[in-house]
């Protein structure tokens, strides 16, 4: 029986996706832009089978833990008008403690493997459309480097595309784990709350439009400081939406603010360093090759309860031939 193995890397948004225009199809309100990361990935093997089965890290998952994957398989069958069932074996190389969502690499690898096992001849953009329905950010993990997800208005027009492969841009990332307890408000729930209750949500599309134009210019000019400045500002604009919701909520913990202040201090001392934060308390520090070890040492000396993982721009979908 034919088996296909696909590898997808996770990504970090520099311009955030925050809010869906269509909840089911995961069509976002705005474009977003991310960096695919080299050291965190999911490897997924798929073969046709008599029934659907989902294994994660060598463990057969029960119905509750397979629900999202099975829903995605139903969508895949319906979209391509097929009746096949699949045996799925996934290995996550995104440590839970990395503070990075594994759903992006998970659904990107699954979409890529499914398409190949069925011998469908789809473009990366079409695979991105499929992955998007599993998890919004998965649409961006199909490509490597800096990737723009075009919001679009429907399934056909909402997909990601590589903007720059990142190979000539000096950018490194330190994933800082302050707290690895699961978040209380999922990103889907958080997006919905802000969309419905934050008076500032109506200007969010304008904010993203400007930040996106500016960061693309900065990437094209290989201007690290501008990239960092814009990414940091965009993250804070996204978190301002949670603070301004009614009732208000935040993903920050006290340690998040301490770390933000420390990054500001390092920057004031002359080190070019910035941060971004997703829907959780952990901080991703953006720096350059020549300062990454220095910054990492300073962070682990200043805060003794943190874990850090250093990474750099990573590739798009890869298939393993066995
Ligand atoms: O794709 P989701 O549902 O995990 O949402 C991602 C939300 C953020 O990580 C906060 C932003 C983004 O663009 O990845």
XYZ file of C-alpha atoms and ligand atoms in Angstrom:
336
model
C 0.000 0.000 0.000
C 1.402 3.378 -0.999
C 2.598 5.539 1.900
C 3.511 9.213 1.639
C 5.465 11.148 4.257
C 5.386 14.948 4.344
C 7.294 17.329 6.597
C 6.027 20.826 7.420
C 7.640 23.441 9.642
C 5.739 25.686 11.982
C 5.679 29.479 11.549
C 5.530 32.652 13.611
C 3.367 35.543 12.438
C 5.137 38.907 12.193
C 1.892 40.511 11.011
C -0.853 38.691 12.897
C -3.971 36.943 11.677
C -6.615 37.910 14.211
C -10.261 37.359 13.274
C -12.245 35.250 10.841
C -14.747 36.474 8.261
C -15.878 32.853 7.783
C -15.505 30.609 10.846
C -16.021 27.246 9.049
C -13.726 27.867 6.081
C -11.299 29.932 8.186
C -11.300 32.904 5.844
C -9.539 35.683 7.790
C -10.499 39.348 7.871
C -7.031 40.459 6.888
C -3.855 39.276 5.222
C -1.005 38.180 7.518
C 2.713 37.533 7.127
C 4.880 34.946 8.863
C 8.331 33.452 9.054
C 8.598 29.665 8.706
C 10.906 28.275 11.416
C 13.683 25.787 10.874
C 13.777 23.830 14.118
C 10.137 22.966 14.713
C 8.264 20.610 12.399
C 5.691 17.836 12.041
C 6.320 14.675 10.040
C 3.148 12.923 8.835
C 2.720 9.649 6.936
C -0.546 8.834 5.215
C -1.733 5.665 3.486
C -5.176 4.592 2.312
C -6.998 2.359 4.750
C -10.354 0.712 5.496
C -11.072 3.207 8.259
C -9.739 6.537 9.506
C -7.098 6.212 12.220
C -4.908 8.910 13.738
C -1.667 8.125 15.560
C 0.372 10.856 17.237
C 3.894 10.179 18.463
C 3.301 6.400 18.255
C 0.034 6.543 20.223
C -3.360 5.750 18.690
C -5.561 8.764 19.458
C -9.098 8.290 20.807
C -12.128 9.900 19.189
C -11.886 13.066 21.274
C -8.276 13.654 20.276
C -8.918 12.686 16.637
C -11.992 14.910 16.232
C -10.304 17.843 14.514
C -8.295 15.573 12.191
C -11.376 13.491 11.279
C -13.386 16.648 10.577
C -10.590 17.701 8.239
C -10.667 14.285 6.480
C -14.435 14.681 5.969
C -13.809 18.100 4.435
C -11.070 16.646 2.178
C -13.354 13.813 0.964
C -16.200 16.213 0.263
C -14.031 18.775 -1.507
C -12.499 16.197 -3.855
C -15.546 13.942 -4.072
C -13.771 10.759 -2.891
C -14.665 7.963 -0.425
C -11.210 6.797 0.736
C -10.255 6.441 4.388
C -6.768 7.049 5.749
C -4.234 5.818 8.265
C -2.363 8.867 9.596
C 0.835 8.684 11.630
C 2.219 11.987 12.875
C 5.342 12.874 14.796
C 5.558 16.298 16.318
C 9.004 17.854 16.518
C 7.516 20.990 18.038
C 8.186 20.472 21.739
C 5.072 21.325 23.749
C 7.392 23.493 25.742
C 8.381 25.515 22.657
C 5.412 27.842 23.122
C 4.664 27.559 19.412
C 1.423 26.252 17.951
C 1.930 22.805 16.446
C -1.420 22.997 14.610
C 0.218 25.027 11.817
C 2.834 22.389 10.975
C 0.404 19.533 11.745
C -2.307 20.522 9.258
C 0.227 21.658 6.653
C 1.957 18.240 6.739
C -1.376 16.390 6.730
C -2.758 18.355 3.764
C 0.457 17.843 1.776
C 0.558 14.084 2.502
C -3.138 13.538 1.683
C -2.860 15.307 -1.653
C 0.185 13.249 -2.618
C -1.209 9.885 -1.513
C -4.217 10.547 -3.769
C -1.883 11.577 -6.638
C -3.653 14.918 -6.949
C -1.593 17.354 -8.933
C -2.092 20.497 -6.851
C -0.004 23.666 -6.640
C 1.435 24.824 -3.294
C -1.259 27.503 -3.316
C -3.991 24.883 -3.617
C -2.451 22.819 -0.797
C -2.362 26.020 1.247
C -6.132 26.486 0.716
C -6.695 22.960 1.984
C -4.399 23.298 5.025
C -6.148 26.586 5.915
C -9.381 24.735 6.735
C -7.521 22.600 9.326
C -5.869 25.591 11.003
C -5.605 29.141 9.663
C -1.888 29.502 10.310
C -1.269 26.119 8.589
C -1.948 27.812 5.246
C 1.385 29.650 5.697
C 3.449 26.563 6.652
C 3.306 25.184 3.090
C 6.021 27.627 2.033
C 9.387 28.517 3.533
C 10.828 31.871 4.599
C 8.578 34.942 4.717
C 5.050 34.008 3.682
C 1.997 36.177 3.043
C -1.481 34.745 3.504
C -3.885 36.591 1.207
C -7.161 36.875 3.117
C -9.283 36.606 -0.037
C -13.055 36.455 0.106
C -13.749 32.741 -0.324
C -12.083 29.319 -0.447
C -10.569 29.917 -3.890
C -9.005 33.285 -3.067
C -7.730 32.672 0.487
C -4.230 31.138 0.318
C -0.613 31.794 1.232
C 2.305 32.622 -1.035
C 6.037 32.959 -0.415
C 7.140 36.586 -0.335
C 10.866 36.039 0.269
C 12.742 32.795 0.986
C 14.546 34.465 3.907
C 17.911 32.966 2.977
C 19.598 36.357 2.541
C 18.002 38.024 5.552
C 19.905 38.008 8.804
C 17.155 37.086 11.243
C 17.171 34.656 14.182
C 14.495 33.901 16.700
C 14.629 32.857 20.337
C 11.497 31.173 21.580
C 11.275 32.001 25.280
C 9.087 29.786 27.459
C 7.911 31.561 30.569
C 4.915 29.421 31.247
C 3.840 26.175 29.600
C 0.387 25.761 31.103
C -2.298 25.537 28.368
C -3.914 28.869 27.545
C -7.346 29.606 29.007
C -8.755 31.232 25.869
C -8.110 29.535 22.516
C -7.139 31.750 19.592
C -10.479 31.005 17.882
C -12.395 32.114 20.989
C -10.151 35.129 21.548
C -10.585 36.279 17.952
C -14.357 36.038 18.226
C -14.476 37.960 21.518
C -12.408 40.846 20.163
C -14.296 40.938 16.869
C -17.628 41.190 18.701
C -16.694 43.543 21.531
C -13.542 45.606 20.964
C -14.397 49.079 19.661
C -10.950 49.099 18.018
C -11.563 45.977 15.934
C -13.001 48.086 13.127
C -9.638 49.768 12.556
C -7.690 46.456 12.685
C -7.855 45.915 8.869
C -6.359 49.410 8.331
C -3.634 48.705 10.907
C -2.714 45.436 9.186
C -2.750 46.993 5.734
C -0.193 49.605 6.783
C 2.013 47.215 8.786
C 2.012 44.705 5.942
C 3.033 47.257 3.315
C 5.792 48.555 5.583
C 7.192 45.152 6.586
C 7.275 43.933 2.974
C 9.297 47.025 2.071
C 11.612 46.377 5.049
C 12.100 42.709 4.034
C 12.846 43.703 0.441
C 15.381 46.260 1.711
C 16.890 43.697 4.121
C 16.306 46.248 6.902
C 16.399 44.166 10.100
C 15.574 47.011 12.477
C 12.486 48.008 10.527
C 11.320 44.364 10.338
C 11.708 44.043 14.119
C 10.057 47.395 14.882
C 7.007 46.655 12.731
C 6.598 43.066 14.000
C 6.808 44.222 17.633
C 4.327 47.043 17.068
C 1.874 44.756 15.226
C 1.950 42.208 18.063
C 1.146 44.932 20.605
C -1.667 46.237 18.363
C -3.151 42.716 18.339
C -2.892 42.390 22.108
C -4.470 45.847 22.510
C -7.588 44.292 20.946
C -7.819 41.800 23.814
C -7.342 44.521 26.443
C -10.066 46.640 24.809
C -12.592 43.786 24.585
C -15.606 43.741 26.873
C -15.065 41.943 29.207
C -11.374 42.598 28.839
C -8.887 39.728 28.702
C -5.201 39.221 28.072
C -2.770 36.430 27.188
C -0.001 38.212 29.105
C 1.275 37.021 32.467
C 3.346 39.229 34.798
C 6.519 37.554 33.436
C 5.513 38.531 29.891
C 5.659 42.210 30.869
C 8.978 41.725 32.675
C 10.429 40.228 29.521
C 9.028 43.021 27.336
C 10.647 45.585 29.632
C 13.946 43.728 29.496
C 13.911 43.649 25.668
C 13.348 47.424 25.737
C 16.323 47.751 28.125
C 18.581 45.653 25.878
C 17.557 47.745 22.893
C 18.282 50.969 24.792
C 21.762 49.567 25.528
C 22.427 49.313 21.786
C 21.541 45.673 20.966
C 19.147 45.405 17.996
C 16.493 43.133 19.500
C 12.691 43.011 19.219
C 9.849 40.649 20.158
C 6.531 39.235 19.057
C 3.866 37.413 21.095
C 1.068 35.075 19.950
C -2.093 34.043 21.775
C -0.210 33.002 24.918
C 2.173 34.388 27.525
C 5.419 33.322 25.839
C 7.688 35.726 24.020
C 9.531 35.221 20.737
C 12.648 37.345 20.622
C 13.744 38.579 17.198
C 17.465 39.194 16.767
C 20.395 38.693 14.390
C 23.018 35.945 13.990
C 25.820 37.946 15.588
C 23.809 38.805 18.705
C 21.664 35.706 19.168
C 24.025 33.959 21.597
C 24.650 37.139 23.573
C 20.908 37.829 23.864
C 20.206 34.200 24.784
C 22.858 34.335 27.565
C 21.508 37.620 28.880
C 17.931 36.293 28.960
C 18.797 33.046 30.751
C 20.990 34.897 33.268
C 18.349 37.524 34.041
C 15.407 35.082 34.292
C 16.284 31.751 35.885
C 12.928 30.038 35.326
C 12.794 30.301 31.561
C 13.589 27.861 28.754
C 14.846 29.124 25.405
C 15.158 27.569 21.943
C 17.060 29.329 19.154
C 15.945 29.015 15.525
C 16.188 30.630 12.061
C 14.170 30.800 8.792
C 13.051 27.364 7.621
C 11.865 25.613 4.442
C 8.417 24.798 3.044
C 6.846 21.365 2.558
C 9.249 18.495 1.972
C 8.394 14.931 0.985
C 10.379 12.021 2.326
C 10.966 9.212 -0.141
C 11.298 5.779 1.412
O -4.315 29.474 13.285
P -4.637 29.661 14.706
O -6.072 29.386 15.007
O -3.681 28.917 15.604
O -4.460 31.218 15.083
C -3.214 31.872 15.059
C -3.275 33.159 15.804
C -1.925 33.837 16.041
O -0.923 32.871 16.229
C -2.021 34.684 17.300
C -1.543 34.766 14.889
C -1.039 34.137 13.632
O -1.172 34.810 12.595
O -0.469 33.032 13.651
